[in-house]
Amino acid sequence: MTTGPALYEPKIIIVDDLQSLSRRAAGFVVETLDPLAKPFVILPTGTTPLGMYKTLSEEQNGPRGLWNRLLAGQLDEYIGLEQGDDRLFSGWLSRVFMDKVGIPDQNRVFFRSNAADPAAEVDRIERLIDTKGGIDLAILGLGLNGHLGFNEPGSPLDAPTRVQDPLSPETIASNAAYWGGEDKVPSKAMTLGLGTLSRARSNLLLVSGEAKAGILDRALTGPVTPDVPASILRTHPNVTVIADRAALKYILA
Ligand code: GLP
């Protein structure tokens, strides 16, 4: 008989709506990182974390000392965009958060989208994470198809930082809204791997809205499988999910 990995129950924080999710998430991030001397956080893009970034940026008496010493990396990035391209996730993260709170440039860990050799670039990021002592907190969104970062269904559960080629049609469709058309969305990307996220000391998953209810239910109550990449989080002992009631529709039923 074979036994699978040990499974854990993520801590679920239930909130009423996206606004409360944003406030709770901002509080959680500061509480988790502020006690650490050299914290390393991973940041996602997307609609879900936007209010969290806004809350963190607007706090008048925010933890300035934290932003000065925080190492902040990106979860994922498209491949093949030149520096300054509006579609770069690194630029988006800088605009909505890092520039606003003043994360020093040398503390921003970005993929080089235009790297000549994307395979070498993902190795560089994986090694850099190790050199810096590992990730303290990885903040994650949930794709409609269950992806984490750009780890699409079928991604190996133990993979290091990797190239995802191609992105799924569903992912391209949902990201098209940002850039005004599916033809503007690059077809491949770099992403922290599911194995990389498993090795982070903690993970925070943010989920909002009824459209995600079905996939969140599969991730939290179905089998742990590459078909639902987010199900990997149940093999990690320190995962918090902040989700609104709409997204938890099936779980709370
Ligand atoms: C995108 C990103 C993910 C993000 C997810 C959810 O494809 N690659 O990192 O977490 O989709 O985004 P949203 O919060 O907009 O639903």
PDB file of C-alpha atoms and ligand atoms in Angstrom:
ATOM      1  CA  MET A   1       0.000   0.000   0.000  1.00  0.00           C
ATOM      2  CA  THR A   2       1.336   3.460  -0.835  1.00  0.00           C
ATOM      3  CA  THR A   3       0.648   6.415   1.389  1.00  0.00           C
ATOM      4  CA  GLY A   4       0.451   9.968   0.106  1.00  0.00           C
ATOM      5  CA  PRO A   5       1.954  13.027   1.748  1.00  0.00           C
ATOM      6  CA  ALA A   6       0.583  14.169   5.127  1.00  0.00           C
ATOM      7  CA  LEU A   7      -2.371  16.506   4.641  1.00  0.00           C
ATOM      8  CA  TYR A   8      -3.125  19.579   6.727  1.00  0.00           C
ATOM      9  CA  GLU A   9      -6.173  21.788   7.186  1.00  0.00           C
ATOM     10  CA  PRO A  10      -5.424  25.329   6.040  1.00  0.00           C
ATOM     11  CA  LYS A  11      -6.615  28.034   8.408  1.00  0.00           C
ATOM     12  CA  ILE A  12      -9.606  29.709   6.742  1.00  0.00           C
ATOM     13  CA  ILE A  13     -10.442  33.328   7.557  1.00  0.00           C
ATOM     14  CA  ILE A  14     -13.960  34.134   6.366  1.00  0.00           C
ATOM     15  CA  VAL A  15     -14.704  37.720   5.348  1.00  0.00           C
ATOM     16  CA  ASP A  16     -17.825  39.361   3.952  1.00  0.00           C
ATOM     17  CA  ASP A  17     -16.465  40.889   0.789  1.00  0.00           C
ATOM     18  CA  LEU A  18     -13.404  41.982  -1.163  1.00  0.00           C
ATOM     19  CA  GLN A  19     -13.062  45.148   0.875  1.00  0.00           C
ATOM     20  CA  SER A  20     -12.780  43.238   4.152  1.00  0.00           C
ATOM     21  CA  LEU A  21     -10.510  40.702   2.467  1.00  0.00           C
ATOM     22  CA  SER A  22      -8.164  43.532   1.504  1.00  0.00           C
ATOM     23  CA  ARG A  23      -8.014  44.885   5.060  1.00  0.00           C
ATOM     24  CA  ARG A  24      -7.563  41.455   6.645  1.00  0.00           C
ATOM     25  CA  ALA A  25      -4.883  40.494   4.151  1.00  0.00           C
ATOM     26  CA  ALA A  26      -2.978  43.750   4.711  1.00  0.00           C
ATOM     27  CA  GLY A  27      -3.066  43.174   8.476  1.00  0.00           C
ATOM     28  CA  PHE A  28      -1.959  39.561   8.077  1.00  0.00           C
ATOM     29  CA  VAL A  29       0.985  40.523   5.888  1.00  0.00           C
ATOM     30  CA  VAL A  30       2.287  43.113   8.345  1.00  0.00           C
ATOM     31  CA  GLU A  31       1.764  40.807  11.365  1.00  0.00           C
ATOM     32  CA  THR A  32       3.637  37.982   9.649  1.00  0.00           C
ATOM     33  CA  LEU A  33       6.551  39.958   8.270  1.00  0.00           C
ATOM     34  CA  ASP A  34       7.141  42.767  10.735  1.00  0.00           C
ATOM     35  CA  PRO A  35       8.592  40.563  13.520  1.00  0.00           C
ATOM     36  CA  LEU A  36      11.249  39.216  11.129  1.00  0.00           C
ATOM     37  CA  ALA A  37      14.685  40.782  10.806  1.00  0.00           C
ATOM     38  CA  LYS A  38      15.091  40.104   7.043  1.00  0.00           C
ATOM     39  CA  PRO A  39      11.645  39.105   5.747  1.00  0.00           C
ATOM     40  CA  PHE A  40      11.226  37.697   2.223  1.00  0.00           C
ATOM     41  CA  VAL A  41       7.751  37.943   0.693  1.00  0.00           C
ATOM     42  CA  ILE A  42       6.417  36.785  -2.674  1.00  0.00           C
ATOM     43  CA  LEU A  43       3.751  38.956  -4.296  1.00  0.00           C
ATOM     44  CA  PRO A  44       1.045  38.074  -6.833  1.00  0.00           C
ATOM     45  CA  THR A  45      -0.646  40.203  -9.457  1.00  0.00           C
ATOM     46  CA  GLY A  46      -4.378  40.213 -10.111  1.00  0.00           C
ATOM     47  CA  THR A  47      -7.643  41.832  -9.142  1.00  0.00           C
ATOM     48  CA  THR A  48      -7.879  40.023  -5.820  1.00  0.00           C
ATOM     49  CA  PRO A  49      -4.756  41.469  -4.116  1.00  0.00           C
ATOM     50  CA  LEU A  50      -5.194  44.982  -5.516  1.00  0.00           C
ATOM     51  CA  GLY A  51      -7.147  46.296  -2.489  1.00  0.00           C
ATOM     52  CA  MET A  52      -4.572  44.746  -0.144  1.00  0.00           C
ATOM     53  CA  TYR A  53      -1.792  46.667  -1.893  1.00  0.00           C
ATOM     54  CA  LYS A  54      -3.869  49.849  -1.734  1.00  0.00           C
ATOM     55  CA  THR A  55      -4.495  49.380   1.998  1.00  0.00           C
ATOM     56  CA  LEU A  56      -0.811  48.730   2.667  1.00  0.00           C
ATOM     57  CA  SER A  57       0.184  51.778   0.616  1.00  0.00           C
ATOM     58  CA  GLU A  58      -2.308  54.140   2.229  1.00  0.00           C
ATOM     59  CA  GLU A  59      -1.625  53.428   5.875  1.00  0.00           C
ATOM     60  CA  GLN A  60      -0.360  56.803   7.025  1.00  0.00           C
ATOM     61  CA  ASN A  61       1.603  55.357   9.890  1.00  0.00           C
ATOM     62  CA  GLY A  62       2.501  52.146   8.095  1.00  0.00           C
ATOM     63  CA  PRO A  63       5.481  50.106   9.181  1.00  0.00           C
ATOM     64  CA  ARG A  64       8.106  52.118   7.310  1.00  0.00           C
ATOM     65  CA  GLY A  65      10.942  50.132   8.833  1.00  0.00           C
ATOM     66  CA  LEU A  66       9.404  46.980   7.351  1.00  0.00           C
ATOM     67  CA  TRP A  67       9.330  48.314   3.796  1.00  0.00           C
ATOM     68  CA  ASN A  68      12.968  49.363   4.013  1.00  0.00           C
ATOM     69  CA  ARG A  69      14.190  45.906   4.945  1.00  0.00           C
ATOM     70  CA  LEU A  70      11.656  43.730   3.106  1.00  0.00           C
ATOM     71  CA  LEU A  71      12.879  41.548   0.248  1.00  0.00           C
ATOM     72  CA  ALA A  72       9.956  41.411  -2.182  1.00  0.00           C
ATOM     73  CA  GLY A  73       9.821  39.011  -5.115  1.00  0.00           C
ATOM     74  CA  GLN A  74       7.269  38.416  -7.820  1.00  0.00           C
ATOM     75  CA  LEU A  75       5.311  35.193  -8.109  1.00  0.00           C
ATOM     76  CA  ASP A  76       5.243  35.038 -11.881  1.00  0.00           C
ATOM     77  CA  GLU A  77       6.047  36.939 -15.056  1.00  0.00           C
ATOM     78  CA  TYR A  78       5.377  36.721 -18.772  1.00  0.00           C
ATOM     79  CA  ILE A  79       8.202  35.708 -21.088  1.00  0.00           C
ATOM     80  CA  GLY A  80       9.503  37.884 -23.895  1.00  0.00           C
ATOM     81  CA  LEU A  81       8.514  41.434 -22.909  1.00  0.00           C
ATOM     82  CA  GLU A  82      11.063  44.220 -23.146  1.00  0.00           C
ATOM     83  CA  GLN A  83      11.851  46.485 -20.207  1.00  0.00           C
ATOM     84  CA  GLY A  84       9.228  49.195 -19.869  1.00  0.00           C
ATOM     85  CA  ASP A  85       6.448  47.153 -21.504  1.00  0.00           C
ATOM     86  CA  ASP A  86       3.184  48.022 -19.724  1.00  0.00           C
ATOM     87  CA  ARG A  87       2.223  44.380 -19.497  1.00  0.00           C
ATOM     88  CA  LEU A  88       5.146  43.391 -17.264  1.00  0.00           C
ATOM     89  CA  PHE A  89       3.940  42.107 -13.901  1.00  0.00           C
ATOM     90  CA  SER A  90       7.107  43.578 -12.364  1.00  0.00           C
ATOM     91  CA  GLY A  91       6.000  47.022 -13.537  1.00  0.00           C
ATOM     92  CA  TRP A  92       2.470  46.434 -12.250  1.00  0.00           C
ATOM     93  CA  LEU A  93       3.757  45.408  -8.798  1.00  0.00           C
ATOM     94  CA  SER A  94       6.049  48.431  -8.720  1.00  0.00           C
ATOM     95  CA  ARG A  95       3.236  50.806  -9.635  1.00  0.00           C
ATOM     96  CA  VAL A  96       0.552  49.479  -7.297  1.00  0.00           C
ATOM     97  CA  PHE A  97       2.745  48.731  -4.287  1.00  0.00           C
ATOM     98  CA  MET A  98       6.540  48.799  -4.287  1.00  0.00           C
ATOM     99  CA  ASP A  99       6.980  52.406  -5.501  1.00  0.00           C
ATOM    100  CA  LYS A 100       4.229  53.585  -3.163  1.00  0.00           C
ATOM    101  CA  VAL A 101       5.746  52.169   0.021  1.00  0.00           C
ATOM    102  CA  GLY A 102       9.341  52.657  -1.128  1.00  0.00           C
ATOM    103  CA  ILE A 103      10.774  49.149  -1.423  1.00  0.00           C
ATOM    104  CA  PRO A 104      14.442  49.835  -2.310  1.00  0.00           C
ATOM    105  CA  ASP A 105      15.298  48.751  -5.881  1.00  0.00           C
ATOM    106  CA  GLN A 106      17.960  46.329  -4.664  1.00  0.00           C
ATOM    107  CA  ASN A 107      15.315  44.515  -2.559  1.00  0.00           C
ATOM    108  CA  ARG A 108      12.996  43.827  -5.529  1.00  0.00           C
ATOM    109  CA  VAL A 109      13.377  40.321  -6.950  1.00  0.00           C
ATOM    110  CA  PHE A 110      12.087  40.256 -10.524  1.00  0.00           C
ATOM    111  CA  PHE A 111      12.257  37.769 -13.357  1.00  0.00           C
ATOM    112  CA  ARG A 112      13.945  39.200 -16.453  1.00  0.00           C
ATOM    113  CA  SER A 113      11.128  38.755 -18.935  1.00  0.00           C
ATOM    114  CA  ASN A 114      13.444  39.327 -21.897  1.00  0.00           C
ATOM    115  CA  ALA A 115      16.171  36.930 -20.710  1.00  0.00           C
ATOM    116  CA  ALA A 116      17.764  35.206 -23.707  1.00  0.00           C
ATOM    117  CA  ASP A 117      17.507  31.869 -21.922  1.00  0.00           C
ATOM    118  CA  PRO A 118      14.299  31.602 -19.841  1.00  0.00           C
ATOM    119  CA  ALA A 119      15.358  28.194 -18.455  1.00  0.00           C
ATOM    120  CA  ALA A 120      18.524  29.760 -17.019  1.00  0.00           C
ATOM    121  CA  GLU A 121      16.492  32.690 -15.715  1.00  0.00           C
ATOM    122  CA  VAL A 122      14.107  30.488 -13.691  1.00  0.00           C
ATOM    123  CA  ASP A 123      17.140  28.644 -12.264  1.00  0.00           C
ATOM    124  CA  ARG A 124      18.631  31.988 -11.259  1.00  0.00           C
ATOM    125  CA  ILE A 125      15.470  32.886  -9.322  1.00  0.00           C
ATOM    126  CA  GLU A 126      15.270  29.474  -7.615  1.00  0.00           C
ATOM    127  CA  ARG A 127      18.920  29.763  -6.524  1.00  0.00           C
ATOM    128  CA  LEU A 128      18.420  33.332  -5.381  1.00  0.00           C
ATOM    129  CA  ILE A 129      15.530  32.223  -3.146  1.00  0.00           C
ATOM    130  CA  ASP A 130      17.819  29.629  -1.556  1.00  0.00           C
ATOM    131  CA  THR A 131      20.687  32.076  -1.159  1.00  0.00           C
ATOM    132  CA  LYS A 132      18.415  34.541   0.613  1.00  0.00           C
ATOM    133  CA  GLY A 133      17.372  31.889   3.122  1.00  0.00           C
ATOM    134  CA  GLY A 134      14.010  30.939   1.600  1.00  0.00           C
ATOM    135  CA  ILE A 135      10.603  32.587   1.399  1.00  0.00           C
ATOM    136  CA  ASP A 136       8.890  33.634   4.636  1.00  0.00           C
ATOM    137  CA  LEU A 137       5.478  34.329   3.105  1.00  0.00           C
ATOM    138  CA  ALA A 138       4.161  33.608  -0.395  1.00  0.00           C
ATOM    139  CA  ILE A 139       0.956  35.506  -1.134  1.00  0.00           C
ATOM    140  CA  LEU A 140      -1.107  33.785  -3.807  1.00  0.00           C
ATOM    141  CA  GLY A 141      -4.227  34.240  -5.886  1.00  0.00           C
ATOM    142  CA  LEU A 142      -6.285  31.400  -7.327  1.00  0.00           C
ATOM    143  CA  GLY A 143      -6.791  30.987 -11.068  1.00  0.00           C
ATOM    144  CA  LEU A 144     -10.236  30.012 -12.321  1.00  0.00           C
ATOM    145  CA  ASN A 145      -8.683  26.711 -13.390  1.00  0.00           C
ATOM    146  CA  GLY A 146      -6.971  26.194 -10.028  1.00  0.00           C
ATOM    147  CA  HIS A 147      -3.592  27.558 -11.026  1.00  0.00           C
ATOM    148  CA  LEU A 148      -1.167  29.109  -8.547  1.00  0.00           C
ATOM    149  CA  GLY A 149       1.079  31.697 -10.132  1.00  0.00           C
ATOM    150  CA  PHE A 150       1.295  30.404 -13.682  1.00  0.00           C
ATOM    151  CA  ASN A 151       1.382  26.730 -12.685  1.00  0.00           C
ATOM    152  CA  GLU A 152      -1.401  25.509 -14.922  1.00  0.00           C
ATOM    153  CA  PRO A 153      -3.271  22.216 -14.408  1.00  0.00           C
ATOM    154  CA  GLY A 154      -0.851  19.361 -15.039  1.00  0.00           C
ATOM    155  CA  SER A 155       2.120  21.175 -13.476  1.00  0.00           C
ATOM    156  CA  PRO A 156       4.337  18.911 -11.364  1.00  0.00           C
ATOM    157  CA  LEU A 157       3.577  19.310  -7.672  1.00  0.00           C
ATOM    158  CA  ASP A 158       7.260  19.249  -6.690  1.00  0.00           C
ATOM    159  CA  ALA A 159       8.706  21.495  -9.423  1.00  0.00           C
ATOM    160  CA  PRO A 160      11.123  24.333  -8.748  1.00  0.00           C
ATOM    161  CA  THR A 161      10.722  27.725 -10.419  1.00  0.00           C
ATOM    162  CA  ARG A 162       9.888  26.938 -14.018  1.00  0.00           C
ATOM    163  CA  VAL A 163       8.720  27.940 -17.466  1.00  0.00           C
ATOM    164  CA  GLN A 164       5.027  27.437 -18.231  1.00  0.00           C
ATOM    165  CA  ASP A 165       4.625  26.978 -21.977  1.00  0.00           C
ATOM    166  CA  PRO A 166       1.929  27.367 -23.133  1.00  0.00           C
ATOM    167  CA  LEU A 167      -0.419  29.241 -20.799  1.00  0.00           C
ATOM    168  CA  SER A 168      -3.907  27.772 -20.863  1.00  0.00           C
ATOM    169  CA  PRO A 169      -6.584  29.402 -23.056  1.00  0.00           C
ATOM    170  CA  GLU A 170      -8.566  30.098 -19.858  1.00  0.00           C
ATOM    171  CA  THR A 171      -5.647  31.999 -18.301  1.00  0.00           C
ATOM    172  CA  ILE A 172      -5.049  33.973 -21.485  1.00  0.00           C
ATOM    173  CA  ALA A 173      -8.744  34.890 -21.602  1.00  0.00           C
ATOM    174  CA  SER A 174      -8.848  36.078 -17.996  1.00  0.00           C
ATOM    175  CA  ASN A 175      -5.651  38.111 -18.344  1.00  0.00           C
ATOM    176  CA  ALA A 176      -6.807  39.671 -21.636  1.00  0.00           C
ATOM    177  CA  ALA A 177      -9.060  42.044 -19.715  1.00  0.00           C
ATOM    178  CA  TYR A 178      -5.998  43.902 -18.401  1.00  0.00           C
ATOM    179  CA  TRP A 179      -4.381  44.441 -21.740  1.00  0.00           C
ATOM    180  CA  GLY A 180      -7.281  44.872 -24.149  1.00  0.00           C
ATOM    181  CA  GLY A 181      -7.364  41.611 -26.042  1.00  0.00           C
ATOM    182  CA  GLU A 182      -6.219  38.021 -26.003  1.00  0.00           C
ATOM    183  CA  ASP A 183      -3.723  38.711 -28.788  1.00  0.00           C
ATOM    184  CA  LYS A 184      -1.852  41.038 -26.390  1.00  0.00           C
ATOM    185  CA  VAL A 185      -1.276  38.326 -23.769  1.00  0.00           C
ATOM    186  CA  PRO A 186       2.044  36.489 -24.130  1.00  0.00           C
ATOM    187  CA  SER A 187       1.617  32.729 -24.540  1.00  0.00           C
ATOM    188  CA  LYS A 188       4.281  31.648 -22.035  1.00  0.00           C
ATOM    189  CA  ALA A 189       5.507  32.656 -18.622  1.00  0.00           C
ATOM    190  CA  MET A 190       7.919  32.036 -15.756  1.00  0.00           C
ATOM    191  CA  THR A 191       6.556  31.106 -12.363  1.00  0.00           C
ATOM    192  CA  LEU A 192       7.667  29.994  -8.942  1.00  0.00           C
ATOM    193  CA  GLY A 193       7.043  26.243  -8.995  1.00  0.00           C
ATOM    194  CA  LEU A 194       4.621  24.353  -6.803  1.00  0.00           C
ATOM    195  CA  GLY A 195       7.635  22.775  -5.087  1.00  0.00           C
ATOM    196  CA  THR A 196       9.080  26.241  -4.434  1.00  0.00           C
ATOM    197  CA  LEU A 197       5.801  27.307  -2.820  1.00  0.00           C
ATOM    198  CA  SER A 198       5.757  24.120  -0.747  1.00  0.00           C
ATOM    199  CA  ARG A 199       9.116  25.116   0.698  1.00  0.00           C
ATOM    200  CA  ALA A 200       7.989  28.647   1.672  1.00  0.00           C
ATOM    201  CA  ARG A 201       7.639  28.954   5.444  1.00  0.00           C
ATOM    202  CA  SER A 202       4.041  30.130   4.999  1.00  0.00           C
ATOM    203  CA  ASN A 203       1.516  30.688   2.240  1.00  0.00           C
ATOM    204  CA  LEU A 204      -1.443  33.069   2.123  1.00  0.00           C
ATOM    205  CA  LEU A 205      -4.141  32.365  -0.474  1.00  0.00           C
ATOM    206  CA  LEU A 206      -6.593  35.166  -1.295  1.00  0.00           C
ATOM    207  CA  VAL A 207      -9.872  34.258  -2.975  1.00  0.00           C
ATOM    208  CA  SER A 208     -12.884  36.427  -3.758  1.00  0.00           C
ATOM    209  CA  GLY A 209     -16.125  36.003  -5.651  1.00  0.00           C
ATOM    210  CA  GLU A 210     -18.562  33.302  -6.613  1.00  0.00           C
ATOM    211  CA  ALA A 211     -16.758  32.527  -9.869  1.00  0.00           C
ATOM    212  CA  LYS A 212     -13.960  30.957  -7.773  1.00  0.00           C
ATOM    213  CA  ALA A 213     -16.280  28.994  -5.429  1.00  0.00           C
ATOM    214  CA  GLY A 214     -16.193  25.746  -7.408  1.00  0.00           C
ATOM    215  CA  ILE A 215     -12.443  25.651  -7.891  1.00  0.00           C
ATOM    216  CA  LEU A 216     -11.752  26.696  -4.285  1.00  0.00           C
ATOM    217  CA  ASP A 217     -13.944  23.826  -3.100  1.00  0.00           C
ATOM    218  CA  ARG A 218     -12.007  21.376  -5.306  1.00  0.00           C
ATOM    219  CA  ALA A 219      -8.685  22.756  -4.053  1.00  0.00           C
ATOM    220  CA  LEU A 220      -9.613  22.505  -0.382  1.00  0.00           C
ATOM    221  CA  THR A 221     -11.726  19.357  -0.296  1.00  0.00           C
ATOM    222  CA  GLY A 222     -10.874  17.302  -3.390  1.00  0.00           C
ATOM    223  CA  PRO A 223      -7.853  15.119  -4.069  1.00  0.00           C
ATOM    224  CA  VAL A 224      -4.354  16.613  -4.061  1.00  0.00           C
ATOM    225  CA  THR A 225      -3.580  16.445  -7.749  1.00  0.00           C
ATOM    226  CA  PRO A 226      -1.719  18.312 -10.512  1.00  0.00           C
ATOM    227  CA  ASP A 227      -5.157  18.743 -12.135  1.00  0.00           C
ATOM    228  CA  VAL A 228      -5.885  21.311  -9.421  1.00  0.00           C
ATOM    229  CA  PRO A 229      -2.506  22.925  -8.696  1.00  0.00           C
ATOM    230  CA  ALA A 230      -3.818  24.821  -5.629  1.00  0.00           C
ATOM    231  CA  SER A 231      -4.578  21.491  -3.935  1.00  0.00           C
ATOM    232  CA  ILE A 232      -0.808  21.291  -3.205  1.00  0.00           C
ATOM    233  CA  LEU A 233      -1.391  23.806  -0.409  1.00  0.00           C
ATOM    234  CA  ARG A 234      -2.962  21.029   1.680  1.00  0.00           C
ATOM    235  CA  THR A 235       0.409  19.323   1.934  1.00  0.00           C
ATOM    236  CA  HIS A 236       1.820  22.415   3.675  1.00  0.00           C
ATOM    237  CA  PRO A 237       1.461  22.845   7.441  1.00  0.00           C
ATOM    238  CA  ASN A 238       1.297  26.638   7.434  1.00  0.00           C
ATOM    239  CA  VAL A 239      -1.305  27.917   4.982  1.00  0.00           C
ATOM    240  CA  THR A 240      -3.895  30.615   5.596  1.00  0.00           C
ATOM    241  CA  VAL A 241      -6.799  31.205   3.223  1.00  0.00           C
ATOM    242  CA  ILE A 242      -8.599  34.538   3.378  1.00  0.00           C
ATOM    243  CA  ALA A 243     -11.765  34.225   1.330  1.00  0.00           C
ATOM    244  CA  ASP A 244     -15.091  35.984   1.117  1.00  0.00           C
ATOM    245  CA  ARG A 245     -18.424  34.272   1.635  1.00  0.00           C
ATOM    246  CA  ALA A 246     -19.145  34.178  -2.101  1.00  0.00           C
ATOM    247  CA  ALA A 247     -15.934  32.225  -2.774  1.00  0.00           C
ATOM    248  CA  LEU A 248     -16.634  29.921   0.187  1.00  0.00           C
ATOM    249  CA  LYS A 249     -20.187  29.219  -0.979  1.00  0.00           C
ATOM    250  CA  TYR A 250     -19.759  25.426  -1.204  1.00  0.00           C
ATOM    251  CA  ILE A 251     -17.398  25.082   1.738  1.00  0.00           C
ATOM    252  CA  LEU A 252     -19.734  26.931   4.112  1.00  0.00           C
ATOM    253  CA  ALA A 253     -22.862  25.182   2.785  1.00  0.00           C
TER     254      ALA A 253
HETATM  255  C1  GLP B   1      -3.241  35.327 -12.950  1.00  0.00           C
HETATM  256  C2  GLP B   1      -1.868  35.303 -12.258  1.00  0.00           C
HETATM  257  C3  GLP B   1      -1.959  34.638 -10.915  1.00  0.00           C
HETATM  258  C4  GLP B   1      -3.159  35.226 -10.189  1.00  0.00           C
HETATM  259  C5  GLP B   1      -4.413  34.692 -10.817  1.00  0.00           C
HETATM  260  C6  GLP B   1      -5.703  35.202 -10.199  1.00  0.00           C
HETATM  261  O1  GLP B   1      -3.223  34.530 -14.089  1.00  0.00           O
HETATM  262  N1  GLP B   1      -0.845  34.667 -13.004  1.00  0.00           N
HETATM  263  O2  GLP B   1      -0.765  34.858 -10.198  1.00  0.00           O
HETATM  264  O3  GLP B   1      -3.106  34.831  -8.841  1.00  0.00           O
HETATM  265  O4  GLP B   1      -4.382  34.882 -12.219  1.00  0.00           O
HETATM  266  O5  GLP B   1      -5.957  36.539 -10.555  1.00  0.00           O
HETATM  267  P1  GLP B   1      -7.195  37.350 -10.068  1.00  0.00           P
HETATM  268  O6  GLP B   1      -6.930  37.738  -8.662  1.00  0.00           O
HETATM  269  O7  GLP B   1      -7.233  38.544 -10.980  1.00  0.00           O
HETATM  270  O8  GLP B   1      -8.397  36.495 -10.205  1.00  0.00           O
END
